[in-house]
PDB file of C-alpha atoms in Angstrom:
ATOM      1  CA  UNK A 220       0.000   0.000   0.000  1.00 86.00           C
ATOM      2  CA  UNK A 221       1.483   3.293  -1.140  1.00 93.00           C
ATOM      3  CA  UNK A 222      -0.092   6.026   1.020  1.00 96.00           C
ATOM      4  CA  UNK A 223      -0.043   9.603  -0.264  1.00 97.00           C
ATOM      5  CA  UNK A 224      -0.830  12.599   1.952  1.00 96.00           C
ATOM      6  CA  UNK A 225      -3.113  15.374   0.685  1.00 96.00           C
ATOM      7  CA  UNK A 226      -3.820  17.112   3.994  1.00 95.00           C
ATOM      8  CA  UNK A 227      -3.343  16.694   7.726  1.00 94.00           C
ATOM      9  CA  UNK A 228      -6.469  14.558   7.816  1.00 95.00           C
ATOM     10  CA  UNK A 229      -6.593  12.937   4.358  1.00 97.00           C
ATOM     11  CA  UNK A 230      -4.464  10.265   2.765  1.00 97.00           C
ATOM     12  CA  UNK A 231      -5.156   8.359  -0.445  1.00 98.00           C
ATOM     13  CA  UNK A 232      -3.926   5.217  -2.120  1.00 97.00           C
ATOM     14  CA  UNK A 233      -4.614   2.691  -4.783  1.00 95.00           C
ATOM     15  CA  UNK A 234      -6.668  -0.433  -4.179  1.00 95.00           C
ATOM     16  CA  UNK A 235      -6.537  -1.773  -0.638  1.00 95.00           C
ATOM     17  CA  UNK A 236      -6.476  -5.370   0.459  1.00 94.00           C
ATOM     18  CA  UNK A 237      -7.926  -6.598   3.740  1.00 95.00           C
ATOM     19  CA  UNK A 238      -4.387  -6.935   5.117  1.00 93.00           C
ATOM     20  CA  UNK A 239      -3.842  -3.157   4.684  1.00 96.00           C
ATOM     21  CA  UNK A 240      -6.528  -2.262   7.200  1.00 96.00           C
ATOM     22  CA  UNK A 241      -4.472  -2.830  10.346  1.00 95.00           C
ATOM     23  CA  UNK A 242      -1.794  -0.433   9.068  1.00 95.00           C
ATOM     24  CA  UNK A 243      -4.435   2.229   8.436  1.00 97.00           C
ATOM     25  CA  UNK A 244      -5.897   1.731  11.904  1.00 96.00           C
ATOM     26  CA  UNK A 245      -2.437   2.079  13.453  1.00 95.00           C
ATOM     27  CA  UNK A 246      -2.083   5.428  11.622  1.00 95.00           C
ATOM     28  CA  UNK A 247      -5.230   6.657  13.353  1.00 96.00           C
ATOM     29  CA  UNK A 248      -7.584   6.420  10.387  1.00 97.00           C
ATOM     30  CA  UNK A 249     -11.189   6.842  11.549  1.00 97.00           C
ATOM     31  CA  UNK A 250     -12.958   6.956   8.149  1.00 97.00           C
ATOM     32  CA  UNK A 251     -12.364   4.934   5.000  1.00 97.00           C
ATOM     33  CA  UNK A 252     -13.803   6.072   1.657  1.00 98.00           C
ATOM     34  CA  UNK A 253     -13.959   3.688  -1.293  1.00 98.00           C
ATOM     35  CA  UNK A 254     -14.172   5.554  -4.611  1.00 97.00           C
ATOM     36  CA  UNK A 255     -13.889   2.427  -6.751  1.00 95.00           C
ATOM     37  CA  UNK A 256     -16.979   0.624  -8.057  1.00 96.00           C
ATOM     38  CA  UNK A 257     -17.098  -3.085  -7.292  1.00 94.00           C
ATOM     39  CA  UNK A 258     -16.214  -5.276 -10.266  1.00 92.00           C
ATOM     40  CA  UNK A 259     -13.987  -2.740 -11.998  1.00 92.00           C
ATOM     41  CA  UNK A 260     -11.255  -5.392 -12.217  1.00 92.00           C
ATOM     42  CA  UNK A 261     -11.373  -9.149 -11.793  1.00 91.00           C
ATOM     43  CA  UNK A 262      -8.668  -9.189  -9.100  1.00 90.00           C
ATOM     44  CA  UNK A 263     -10.191  -6.373  -7.046  1.00 93.00           C
ATOM     45  CA  UNK A 264     -11.396  -7.178  -3.519  1.00 95.00           C
ATOM     46  CA  UNK A 265     -15.075  -6.323  -3.119  1.00 95.00           C
ATOM     47  CA  UNK A 266     -15.923  -3.286  -1.004  1.00 96.00           C
ATOM     48  CA  UNK A 267     -17.813  -5.441   1.524  1.00 96.00           C
ATOM     49  CA  UNK A 268     -14.678  -7.480   2.258  1.00 96.00           C
ATOM     50  CA  UNK A 269     -12.620  -4.327   2.911  1.00 96.00           C
ATOM     51  CA  UNK A 270     -15.460  -2.717   4.888  1.00 97.00           C
ATOM     52  CA  UNK A 271     -15.927  -5.762   7.144  1.00 96.00           C
ATOM     53  CA  UNK A 272     -12.241  -5.761   8.044  1.00 96.00           C
ATOM     54  CA  UNK A 273     -12.210  -1.981   8.550  1.00 97.00           C
ATOM     55  CA  UNK A 274     -15.307  -2.019  10.764  1.00 96.00           C
ATOM     56  CA  UNK A 275     -13.690  -4.714  12.900  1.00 96.00           C
ATOM     57  CA  UNK A 276     -10.719  -2.352  13.310  1.00 96.00           C
ATOM     58  CA  UNK A 277     -13.004   0.509  14.408  1.00 96.00           C
ATOM     59  CA  UNK A 278     -12.952   2.411  11.121  1.00 97.00           C
ATOM     60  CA  UNK A 279     -16.172   3.871   9.701  1.00 96.00           C
ATOM     61  CA  UNK A 280     -16.623   2.979   6.029  1.00 97.00           C
ATOM     62  CA  UNK A 281     -18.180   4.941   3.196  1.00 97.00           C
ATOM     63  CA  UNK A 282     -18.875   3.637  -0.311  1.00 97.00           C
ATOM     64  CA  UNK A 283     -18.772   6.463  -2.856  1.00 96.00           C
ATOM     65  CA  UNK A 284     -17.976   4.706  -6.148  1.00 96.00           C
ATOM     66  CA  UNK A 285     -17.008   6.959  -9.034  1.00 94.00           C
ATOM     67  CA  UNK A 286     -16.519   5.924 -12.647  1.00 91.00           C
ATOM     68  CA  UNK A 287     -13.302   7.453 -14.044  1.00 84.00           C
ATOM     69  CA  UNK A 288     -14.008  10.646 -15.961  1.00 85.00           C
ATOM     70  CA  UNK A 289     -17.600  10.826 -14.700  1.00 91.00           C
ATOM     71  CA  UNK A 290     -17.318  12.710 -11.401  1.00 93.00           C
ATOM     72  CA  UNK A 291     -20.557  14.543 -10.651  1.00 93.00           C
ATOM     73  CA  UNK A 292     -21.285  17.585  -8.498  1.00 92.00           C
ATOM     74  CA  UNK A 293     -23.071  15.229  -6.094  1.00 95.00           C
ATOM     75  CA  UNK A 294     -19.950  13.027  -5.839  1.00 96.00           C
ATOM     76  CA  UNK A 295     -17.862  16.097  -5.009  1.00 93.00           C
ATOM     77  CA  UNK A 296     -20.361  17.311  -2.436  1.00 94.00           C
ATOM     78  CA  UNK A 297     -20.569  13.904  -0.746  1.00 95.00           C
ATOM     79  CA  UNK A 298     -16.788  13.536  -0.665  1.00 95.00           C
ATOM     80  CA  UNK A 299     -16.407  17.008   0.847  1.00 94.00           C
ATOM     81  CA  UNK A 300     -19.064  16.230   3.447  1.00 95.00           C
ATOM     82  CA  UNK A 301     -17.205  13.080   4.468  1.00 94.00           C
ATOM     83  CA  UNK A 302     -14.053  15.141   5.000  1.00 93.00           C
ATOM     84  CA  UNK A 303     -15.860  17.754   7.071  1.00 91.00           C
ATOM     85  CA  UNK A 304     -15.633  15.668  10.254  1.00 87.00           C
ATOM     86  CA  UNK A 305     -11.982  16.669  10.556  1.00 88.00           C
ATOM     87  CA  UNK A 306     -11.104  13.114  11.558  1.00 93.00           C
ATOM     88  CA  UNK A 307      -8.291  11.199   9.906  1.00 96.00           C
ATOM     89  CA  UNK A 308      -9.620   9.768   6.650  1.00 97.00           C
ATOM     90  CA  UNK A 309      -8.172   7.493   3.988  1.00 98.00           C
ATOM     91  CA  UNK A 310      -9.686   7.262   0.497  1.00 98.00           C
ATOM     92  CA  UNK A 311      -8.840   4.675  -2.124  1.00 97.00           C
ATOM     93  CA  UNK A 312      -9.597   3.759  -5.734  1.00 96.00           C
ATOM     94  CA  UNK A 313      -7.509   1.969  -8.367  1.00 94.00           C
ATOM     95  CA  UNK A 314      -4.524   4.358  -8.189  1.00 94.00           C
ATOM     96  CA  UNK A 315      -5.620   7.187  -5.889  1.00 95.00           C
ATOM     97  CA  UNK A 316      -6.249   9.558  -8.794  1.00 95.00           C
ATOM     98  CA  UNK A 317     -10.061   9.638  -8.502  1.00 95.00           C
ATOM     99  CA  UNK A 318      -9.745  10.282  -4.784  1.00 97.00           C
ATOM    100  CA  UNK A 319      -7.311  13.113  -5.470  1.00 97.00           C
ATOM    101  CA  UNK A 320      -9.640  14.626  -8.075  1.00 95.00           C
ATOM    102  CA  UNK A 321     -12.557  14.458  -5.650  1.00 96.00           C
ATOM    103  CA  UNK A 322     -10.464  16.056  -2.905  1.00 96.00           C
ATOM    104  CA  UNK A 323      -9.229  18.833  -5.203  1.00 95.00           C
ATOM    105  CA  UNK A 324     -12.686  19.611  -6.527  1.00 94.00           C
ATOM    106  CA  UNK A 325     -14.175  19.601  -3.024  1.00 94.00           C
ATOM    107  CA  UNK A 326     -11.520  22.068  -1.853  1.00 92.00           C
ATOM    108  CA  UNK A 327     -11.634  24.505  -4.789  1.00 90.00           C
ATOM    109  CA  UNK A 328     -13.820  27.101  -3.113  1.00 85.00           C
ATOM    110  CA  UNK A 329     -11.809  27.114   0.127  1.00 81.00           C
ATOM    111  CA  UNK A 330      -8.203  26.969  -1.099  1.00 82.00           C
ATOM    112  CA  UNK A 331      -5.976  28.547  -3.721  1.00 91.00           C
ATOM    113  CA  UNK A 332      -5.986  26.578  -6.956  1.00 93.00           C
ATOM    114  CA  UNK A 333      -2.184  26.587  -7.185  1.00 94.00           C
ATOM    115  CA  UNK A 334      -1.940  25.232  -3.643  1.00 93.00           C
ATOM    116  CA  UNK A 335      -4.332  22.391  -4.495  1.00 94.00           C
ATOM    117  CA  UNK A 336      -2.442  21.513  -7.691  1.00 94.00           C
ATOM    118  CA  UNK A 337       0.935  21.713  -5.920  1.00 96.00           C
ATOM    119  CA  UNK A 338      -0.239  19.542  -3.016  1.00 96.00           C
ATOM    120  CA  UNK A 339      -1.492  16.907  -5.425  1.00 97.00           C
ATOM    121  CA  UNK A 340       1.780  17.065  -7.394  1.00 97.00           C
ATOM    122  CA  UNK A 341       3.804  16.620  -4.195  1.00 97.00           C
ATOM    123  CA  UNK A 342       1.765  13.469  -3.564  1.00 97.00           C
ATOM    124  CA  UNK A 343       2.507  12.213  -7.084  1.00 96.00           C
ATOM    125  CA  UNK A 344      -0.691  13.235  -8.869  1.00 96.00           C
ATOM    126  CA  UNK A 345      -0.612  15.659 -11.803  1.00 96.00           C
ATOM    127  CA  UNK A 346      -4.003  17.340 -11.741  1.00 94.00           C
ATOM    128  CA  UNK A 347      -2.958  20.432 -13.679  1.00 95.00           C
ATOM    129  CA  UNK A 348      -5.511  19.522 -16.373  1.00 94.00           C
ATOM    130  CA  UNK A 349      -8.217  20.263 -13.783  1.00 92.00           C
ATOM    131  CA  UNK A 350      -7.132  23.911 -13.401  1.00 93.00           C
ATOM    132  CA  UNK A 351     -10.069  25.346 -15.371  1.00 89.00           C
ATOM    133  CA  UNK A 352     -12.600  23.114 -13.633  1.00 89.00           C
ATOM    134  CA  UNK A 353     -11.128  24.012 -10.244  1.00 91.00           C
ATOM    135  CA  UNK A 354     -11.314  27.718 -11.118  1.00 89.00           C
ATOM    136  CA  UNK A 355     -14.925  27.327 -12.194  1.00 84.00           C
ATOM    137  CA  UNK A 356     -15.828  25.551  -8.939  1.00 83.00           C
ATOM    138  CA  UNK A 357     -13.978  28.201  -6.936  1.00 83.00           C
ATOM    139  CA  UNK A 358     -16.104  30.930  -8.502  1.00 81.00           C
ATOM    140  CA  UNK A 359     -19.416  29.223  -7.652  1.00 74.00           C
TER     141      UNK A 359
END
């Protein structure tokens, strides 16, 4: 599991396995967000398997599946609402990119666009192509 930090309370990664859950719990993760639809790949553990293990470790689970390239305003709003608790949260998808896009879009009205893009880049995600969409969301 390759964990990337986007904020003091949010980390992201690619697909988790049940064996990753204990490491997340030891890092103080209180919420787990799955942004990957079940069945996207044949070798992908189902959300329920991950969620069962996470719940046993005391982590609240949230299933917010997003199809790549089809993020909606509702997806962004729900993701932002899940982050609003201020508790340590980990989000995952296939590579962490969808989670990073959702984070960036949910933060556009509260943070400088360059700061969002630079934070994502420092975590290994080039989201510079979202600049116009981030600017549009920031102006709403």
